[in-house]
Coordinates of N, CA and C in Angstrom, one line a residue:
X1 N 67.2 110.2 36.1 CA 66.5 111.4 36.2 C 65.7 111.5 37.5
X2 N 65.5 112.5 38.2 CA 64.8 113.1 39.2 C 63.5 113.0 39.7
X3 N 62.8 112.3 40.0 CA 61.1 111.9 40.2 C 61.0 113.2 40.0
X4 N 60.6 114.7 40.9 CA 60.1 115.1 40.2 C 60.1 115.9 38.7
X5 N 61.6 116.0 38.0 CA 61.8 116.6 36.7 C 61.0 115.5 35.7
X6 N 61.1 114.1 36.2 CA 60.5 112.9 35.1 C 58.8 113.1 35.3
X7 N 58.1 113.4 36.3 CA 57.1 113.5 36.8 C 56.5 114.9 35.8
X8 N 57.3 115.8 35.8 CA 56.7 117.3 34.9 C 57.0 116.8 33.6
X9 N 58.0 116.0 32.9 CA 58.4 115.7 31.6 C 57.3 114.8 31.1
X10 N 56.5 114.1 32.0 CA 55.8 112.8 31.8 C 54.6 113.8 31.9
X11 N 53.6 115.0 32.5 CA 52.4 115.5 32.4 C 53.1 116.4 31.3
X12 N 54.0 116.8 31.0 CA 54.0 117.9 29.6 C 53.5 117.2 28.5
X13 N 53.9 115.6 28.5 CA 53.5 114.9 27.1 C 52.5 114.6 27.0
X14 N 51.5 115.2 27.7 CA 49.9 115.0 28.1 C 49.5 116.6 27.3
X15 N 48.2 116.5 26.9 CA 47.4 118.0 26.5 C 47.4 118.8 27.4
X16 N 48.3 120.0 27.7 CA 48.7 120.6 28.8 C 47.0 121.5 28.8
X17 N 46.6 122.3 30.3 CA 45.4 123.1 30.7 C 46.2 124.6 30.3
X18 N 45.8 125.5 30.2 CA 46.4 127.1 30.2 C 46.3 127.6 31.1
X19 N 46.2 126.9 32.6 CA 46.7 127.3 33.6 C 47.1 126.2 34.0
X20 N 48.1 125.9 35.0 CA 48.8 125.0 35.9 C 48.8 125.6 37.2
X21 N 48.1 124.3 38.1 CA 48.1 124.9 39.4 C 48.9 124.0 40.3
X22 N 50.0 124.4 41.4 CA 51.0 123.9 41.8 C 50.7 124.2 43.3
X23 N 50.7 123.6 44.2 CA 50.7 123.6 45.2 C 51.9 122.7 46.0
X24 N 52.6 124.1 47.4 CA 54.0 123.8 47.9 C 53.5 123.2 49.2
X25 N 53.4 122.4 50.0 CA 53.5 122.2 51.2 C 54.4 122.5 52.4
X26 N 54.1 123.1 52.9 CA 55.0 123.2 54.2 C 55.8 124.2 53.6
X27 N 55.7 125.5 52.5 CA 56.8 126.0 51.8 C 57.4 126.9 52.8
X28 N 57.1 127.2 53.9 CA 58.1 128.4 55.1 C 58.0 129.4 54.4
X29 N 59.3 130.2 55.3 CA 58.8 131.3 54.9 C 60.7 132.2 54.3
X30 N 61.4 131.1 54.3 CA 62.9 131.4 54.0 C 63.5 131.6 52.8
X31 N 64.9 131.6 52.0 CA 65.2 131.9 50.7 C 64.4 130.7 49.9
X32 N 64.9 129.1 50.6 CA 64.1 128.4 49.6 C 62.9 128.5 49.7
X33 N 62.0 129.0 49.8 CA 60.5 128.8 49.6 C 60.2 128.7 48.0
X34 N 60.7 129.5 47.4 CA 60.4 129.0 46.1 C 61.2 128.5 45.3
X35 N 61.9 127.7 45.4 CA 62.7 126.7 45.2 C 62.3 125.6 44.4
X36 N 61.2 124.8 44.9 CA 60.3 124.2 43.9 C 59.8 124.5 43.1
X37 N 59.0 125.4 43.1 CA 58.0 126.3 42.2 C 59.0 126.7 41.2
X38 N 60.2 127.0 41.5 CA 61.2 127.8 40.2 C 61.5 126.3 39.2
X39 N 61.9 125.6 40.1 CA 62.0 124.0 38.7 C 60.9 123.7 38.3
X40 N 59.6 123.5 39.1 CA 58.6 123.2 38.3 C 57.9 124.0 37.2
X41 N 58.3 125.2 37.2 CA 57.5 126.3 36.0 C 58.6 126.2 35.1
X42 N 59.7 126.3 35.5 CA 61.3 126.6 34.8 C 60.9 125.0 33.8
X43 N 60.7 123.9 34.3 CA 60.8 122.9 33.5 C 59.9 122.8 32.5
X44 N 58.9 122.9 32.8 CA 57.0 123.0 32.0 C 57.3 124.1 31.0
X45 N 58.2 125.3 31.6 CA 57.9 126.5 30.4 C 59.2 125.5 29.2
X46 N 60.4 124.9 29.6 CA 61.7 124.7 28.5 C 60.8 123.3 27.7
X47 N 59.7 122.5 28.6 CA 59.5 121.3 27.7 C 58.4 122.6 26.7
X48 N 57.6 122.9 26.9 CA 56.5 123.8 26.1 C 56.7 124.3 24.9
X49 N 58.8 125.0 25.4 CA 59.5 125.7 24.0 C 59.9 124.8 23.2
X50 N 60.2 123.3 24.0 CA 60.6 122.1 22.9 C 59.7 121.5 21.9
X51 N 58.4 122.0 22.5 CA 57.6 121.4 21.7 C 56.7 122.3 21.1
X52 N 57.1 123.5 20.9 CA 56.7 124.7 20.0 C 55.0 124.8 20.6
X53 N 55.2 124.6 22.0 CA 53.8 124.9 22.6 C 53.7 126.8 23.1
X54 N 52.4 127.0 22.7 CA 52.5 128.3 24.2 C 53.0 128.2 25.5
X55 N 53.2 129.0 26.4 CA 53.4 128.8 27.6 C 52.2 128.8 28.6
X56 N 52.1 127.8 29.3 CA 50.8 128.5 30.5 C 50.9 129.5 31.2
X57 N 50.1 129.6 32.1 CA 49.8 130.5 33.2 C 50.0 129.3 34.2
X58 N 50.4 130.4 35.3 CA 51.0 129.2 36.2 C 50.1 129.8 37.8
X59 N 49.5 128.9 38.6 CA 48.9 129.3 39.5 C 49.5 128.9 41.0
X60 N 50.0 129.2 41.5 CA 50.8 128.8 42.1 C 50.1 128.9 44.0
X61 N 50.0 127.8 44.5 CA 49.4 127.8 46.3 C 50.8 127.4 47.3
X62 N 51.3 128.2 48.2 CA 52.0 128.4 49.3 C 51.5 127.8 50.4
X63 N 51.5 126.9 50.8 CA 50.9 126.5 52.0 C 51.7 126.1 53.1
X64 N 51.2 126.3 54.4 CA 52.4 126.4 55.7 C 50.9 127.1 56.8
X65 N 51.6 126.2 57.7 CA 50.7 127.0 59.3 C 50.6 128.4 59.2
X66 N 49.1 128.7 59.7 CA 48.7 129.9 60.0 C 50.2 130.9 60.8
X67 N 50.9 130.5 61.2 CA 51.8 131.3 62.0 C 52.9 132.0 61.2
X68 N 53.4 130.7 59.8 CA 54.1 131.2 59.0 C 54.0 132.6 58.6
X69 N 55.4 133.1 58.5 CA 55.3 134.9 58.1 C 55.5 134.4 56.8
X70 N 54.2 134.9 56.1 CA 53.4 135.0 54.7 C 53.6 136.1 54.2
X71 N 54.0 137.6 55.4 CA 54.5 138.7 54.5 C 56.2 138.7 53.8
X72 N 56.5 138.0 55.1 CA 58.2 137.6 54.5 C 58.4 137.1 52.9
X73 N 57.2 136.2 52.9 CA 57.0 135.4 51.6 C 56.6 136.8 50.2
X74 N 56.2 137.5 50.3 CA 55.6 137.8 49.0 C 56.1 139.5 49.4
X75 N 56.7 140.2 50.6 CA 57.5 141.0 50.5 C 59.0 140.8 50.1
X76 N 59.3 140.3 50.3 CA 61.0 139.5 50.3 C 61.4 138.6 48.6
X77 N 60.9 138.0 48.5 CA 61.3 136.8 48.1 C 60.6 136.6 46.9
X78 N 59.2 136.9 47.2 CA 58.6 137.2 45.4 C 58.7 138.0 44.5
X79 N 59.7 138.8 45.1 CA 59.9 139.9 43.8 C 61.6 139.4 43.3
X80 N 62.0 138.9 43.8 CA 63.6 137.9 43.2 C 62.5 136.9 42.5
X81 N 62.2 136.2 42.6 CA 61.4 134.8 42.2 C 61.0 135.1 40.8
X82 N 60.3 136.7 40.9 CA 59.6 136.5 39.3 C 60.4 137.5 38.8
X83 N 62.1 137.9 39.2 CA 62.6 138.7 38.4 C 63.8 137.5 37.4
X84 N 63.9 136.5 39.0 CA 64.6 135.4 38.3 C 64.6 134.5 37.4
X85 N 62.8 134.1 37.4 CA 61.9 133.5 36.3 C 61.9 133.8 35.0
X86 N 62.0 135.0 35.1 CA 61.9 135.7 33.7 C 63.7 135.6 33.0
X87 N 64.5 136.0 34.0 CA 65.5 136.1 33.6 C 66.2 134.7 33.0
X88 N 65.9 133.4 33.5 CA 66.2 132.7 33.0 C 65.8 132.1 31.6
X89 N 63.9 132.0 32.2 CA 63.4 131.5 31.0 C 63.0 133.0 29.5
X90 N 63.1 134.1 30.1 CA 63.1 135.2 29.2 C 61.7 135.7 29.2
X91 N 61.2 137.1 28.5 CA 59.7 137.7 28.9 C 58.6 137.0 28.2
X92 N 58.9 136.0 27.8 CA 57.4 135.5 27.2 C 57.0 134.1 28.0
X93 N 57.6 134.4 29.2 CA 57.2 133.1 30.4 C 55.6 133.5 30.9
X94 N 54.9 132.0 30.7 CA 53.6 133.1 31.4 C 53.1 133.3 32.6
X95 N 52.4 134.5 32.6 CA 51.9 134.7 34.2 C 52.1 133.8 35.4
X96 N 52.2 134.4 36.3 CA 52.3 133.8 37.7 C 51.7 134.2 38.6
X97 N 50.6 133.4 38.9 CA 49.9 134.4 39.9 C 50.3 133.2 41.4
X98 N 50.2 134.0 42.5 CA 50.9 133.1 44.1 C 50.1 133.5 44.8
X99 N 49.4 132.3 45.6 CA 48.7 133.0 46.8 C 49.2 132.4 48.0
X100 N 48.7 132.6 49.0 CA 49.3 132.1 50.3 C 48.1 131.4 50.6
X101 N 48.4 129.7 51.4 CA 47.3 128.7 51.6 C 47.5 128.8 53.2
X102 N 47.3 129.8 54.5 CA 47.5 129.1 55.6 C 46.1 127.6 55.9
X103 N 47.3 127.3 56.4 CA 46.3 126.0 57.5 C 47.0 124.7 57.7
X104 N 46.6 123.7 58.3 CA 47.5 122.4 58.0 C 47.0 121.8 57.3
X105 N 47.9 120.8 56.3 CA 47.9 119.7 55.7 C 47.2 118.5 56.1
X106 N 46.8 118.4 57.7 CA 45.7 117.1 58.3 C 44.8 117.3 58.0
X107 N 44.1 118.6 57.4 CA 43.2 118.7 56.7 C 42.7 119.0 55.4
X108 N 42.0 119.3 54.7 CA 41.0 119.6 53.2 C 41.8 121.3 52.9
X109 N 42.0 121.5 52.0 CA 43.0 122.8 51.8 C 42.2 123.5 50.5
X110 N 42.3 122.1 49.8 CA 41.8 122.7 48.2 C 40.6 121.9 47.6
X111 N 39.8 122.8 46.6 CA 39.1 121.7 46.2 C 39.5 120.4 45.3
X112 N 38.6 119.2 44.8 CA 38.8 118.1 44.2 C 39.4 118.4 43.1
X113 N 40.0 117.6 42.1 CA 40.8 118.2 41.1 C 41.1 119.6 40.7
X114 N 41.3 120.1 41.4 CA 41.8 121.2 41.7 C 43.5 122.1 41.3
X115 N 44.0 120.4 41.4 CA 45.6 120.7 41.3 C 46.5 119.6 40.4
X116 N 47.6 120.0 40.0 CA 48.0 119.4 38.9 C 49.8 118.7 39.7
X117 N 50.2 119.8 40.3 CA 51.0 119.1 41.1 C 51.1 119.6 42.7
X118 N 51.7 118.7 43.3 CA 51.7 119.1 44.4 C 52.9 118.8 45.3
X119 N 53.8 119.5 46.1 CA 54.8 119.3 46.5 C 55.0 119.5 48.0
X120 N 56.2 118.6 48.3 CA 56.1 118.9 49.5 C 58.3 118.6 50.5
X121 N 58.6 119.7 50.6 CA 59.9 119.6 50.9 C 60.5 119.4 52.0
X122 N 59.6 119.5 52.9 CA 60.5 118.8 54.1 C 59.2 118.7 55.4
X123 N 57.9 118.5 54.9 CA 56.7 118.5 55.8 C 56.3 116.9 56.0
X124 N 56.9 116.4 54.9 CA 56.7 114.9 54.9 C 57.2 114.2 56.2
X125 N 57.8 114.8 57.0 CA 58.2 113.9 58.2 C 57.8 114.0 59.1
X126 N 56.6 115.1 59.3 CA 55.0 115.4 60.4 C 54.0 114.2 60.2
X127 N 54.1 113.7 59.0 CA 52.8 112.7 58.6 C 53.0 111.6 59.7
X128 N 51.9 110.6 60.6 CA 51.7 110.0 61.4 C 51.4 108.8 60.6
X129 N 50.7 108.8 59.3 CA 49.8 108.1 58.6 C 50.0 108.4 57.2
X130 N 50.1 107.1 56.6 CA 49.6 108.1 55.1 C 48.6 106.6 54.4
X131 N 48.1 107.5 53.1 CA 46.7 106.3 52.7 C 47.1 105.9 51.6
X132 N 47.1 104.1 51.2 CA 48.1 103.4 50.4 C 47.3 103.4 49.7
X133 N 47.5 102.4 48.6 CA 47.3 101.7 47.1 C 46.7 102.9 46.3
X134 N 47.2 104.1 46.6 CA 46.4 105.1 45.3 C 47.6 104.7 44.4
X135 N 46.9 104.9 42.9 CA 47.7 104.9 41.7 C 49.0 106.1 41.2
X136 N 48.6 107.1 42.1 CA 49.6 107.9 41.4 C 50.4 108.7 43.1
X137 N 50.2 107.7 43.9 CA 51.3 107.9 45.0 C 52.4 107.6 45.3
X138 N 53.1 105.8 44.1 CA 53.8 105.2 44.3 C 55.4 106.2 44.4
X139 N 56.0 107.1 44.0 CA 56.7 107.4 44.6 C 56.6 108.3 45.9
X140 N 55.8 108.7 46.3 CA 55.8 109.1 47.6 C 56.1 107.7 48.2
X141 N 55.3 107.0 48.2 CA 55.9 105.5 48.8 C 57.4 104.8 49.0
X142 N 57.4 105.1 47.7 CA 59.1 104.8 47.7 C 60.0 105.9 48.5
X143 N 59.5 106.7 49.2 CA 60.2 107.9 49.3 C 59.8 107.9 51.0
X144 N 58.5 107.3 51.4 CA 58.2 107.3 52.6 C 58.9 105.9 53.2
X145 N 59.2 104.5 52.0 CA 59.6 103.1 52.7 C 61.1 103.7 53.4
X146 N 61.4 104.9 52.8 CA 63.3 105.5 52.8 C 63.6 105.8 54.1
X147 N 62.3 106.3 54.6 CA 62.3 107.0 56.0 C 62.4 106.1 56.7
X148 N 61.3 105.0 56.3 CA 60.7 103.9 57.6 C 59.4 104.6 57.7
X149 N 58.5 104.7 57.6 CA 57.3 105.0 58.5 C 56.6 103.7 58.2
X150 N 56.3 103.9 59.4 CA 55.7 102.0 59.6 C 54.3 101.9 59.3
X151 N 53.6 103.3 60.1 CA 52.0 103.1 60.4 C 51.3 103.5 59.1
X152 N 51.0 102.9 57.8 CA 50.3 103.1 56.7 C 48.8 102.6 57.1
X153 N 48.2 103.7 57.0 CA 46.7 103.2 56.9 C 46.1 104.0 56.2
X154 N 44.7 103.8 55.7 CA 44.2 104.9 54.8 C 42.5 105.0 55.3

């Protein structure tokens, strides 16, 4: 199974919040941008129906350099996104609300528990540094040993 589909399978069997907040890194500004966002809600809403739960509200953060075209994003592409959402999972998927996060990732973006998951699809190979022995990093680790990045400090 998929780190992240086992990752959403493994927080649904937890007391879900009635909002989930998901934050994309580095999401651009192209067809896949929400790409992630569509498996992560898509999966959370099919475990929720398995287990005769409500569905959340889903909060969703876009983040990418200030330069990123952000109107591309939410003129273009969010209106397939939440026609597609629906169409799969059907009308009683819950809300989605999306905002756009400019700034970089070398710095503070969101507040402290603030977020439930967080993703990142192809920004991972900017990082210079990353900070070890947290408990719930070990697959990024396994995912950064893949690359090679040598210089781990925290």
């Amino acid at each position: 199974m998929p780190v992240l589909e086992q990752a959403v399978l493994d927080f649904c069997d937890t007391e879900l919040p009635r909002c989930i907040t998901i934050a994309d890194l580095g999401c651009s500004s192209g067809p896949n941008t929400l790409f992630a966002v569509t498996q992560i809600t898509s999966l959370i809403y099919e475990r929720c129906s398995q287990l005769g739960q409500s569905p959340p509200e889903f909060s969703i953060f876009l983040n990418d350099l200030p330069g990123n075209d952000f109107n591309t994003v939410f003129q273009s592409f969010l209106p397939a996104f939440k026609e597609k959402i629906r169409a799969e999972n059907g009308s009683d998927f819950g809300p989605c609300y999306i905002s756009g996060v400019p700034g970089s990732f070398y710095g503070r973006l969101f507040p402290s528990n603030s977020l439930h998951f967080v993703h990142s699809g192809t920004s991972l190979h900017w990082l210079s540094q990353v900070c070890h022995n947290h408990p719930t990093l070990e697959c990024f680790f396994f995912f950064m040993k893949s690359i090679n990045i040598s210089n781990i400090v925290c």
